[in-house]
Steps between C-alpha positions, in 0.01 A plus 500: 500500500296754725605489866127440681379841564698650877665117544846695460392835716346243798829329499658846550273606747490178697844551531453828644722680178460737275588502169847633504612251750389222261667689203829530700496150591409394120686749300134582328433877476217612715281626259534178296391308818244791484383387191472156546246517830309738332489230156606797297781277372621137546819384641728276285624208585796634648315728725278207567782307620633748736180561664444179538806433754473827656133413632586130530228371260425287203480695138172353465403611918610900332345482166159336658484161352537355825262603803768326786891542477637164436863473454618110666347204554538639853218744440254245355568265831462850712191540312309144545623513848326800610168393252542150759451718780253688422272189377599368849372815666182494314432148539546506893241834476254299334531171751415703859 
């Protein structure tokens, strides 16, 4: 139940925060949140949980079983729309 290596600290840090804004906006002590992007310790599910909603990502996005943040069917259709037009793209490239 390892989060990937950093996935938690470059959610932090794409979010321009540091980590006693995400521990006063999860009730998880800093140092905990410390120890969990440094893979010194593991978050339970709890913990899990709350980071989860406070980054706005899938359990599996945080603990780095999934490589793209799916949460609706939304997302998917946001995905294969944006795969569409790119193979668009590439295909009018290739025909000049």
């Amino acid at each position: 139940m390892d989060i990937k290596k950093n996935r938690l600290r470059d959610l932090r840090e794409d979010l321009d925060l540091r980590q006693i804004d995400v521990a006063n906006a999860t009730g998880i002590d800093q140092k905990t949140l410390s120890n969990y992007e440094t893979g010194k310790t593991n978050p339970d599910s709890y913990s899990i949980i709350k980071l989860a909603e406070f980054f706005g990502v899938t359990t599996d996005y945080l603990l780095g079983y999934a490589n793209v943040n799916i949460k609706t069917n939304k997302d998917i259709l946001d995905i294969l729309d944006n795969i569409d037009k790119e193979i668009k793209q590439i295909r009018r490239l290739y025909k000049k």
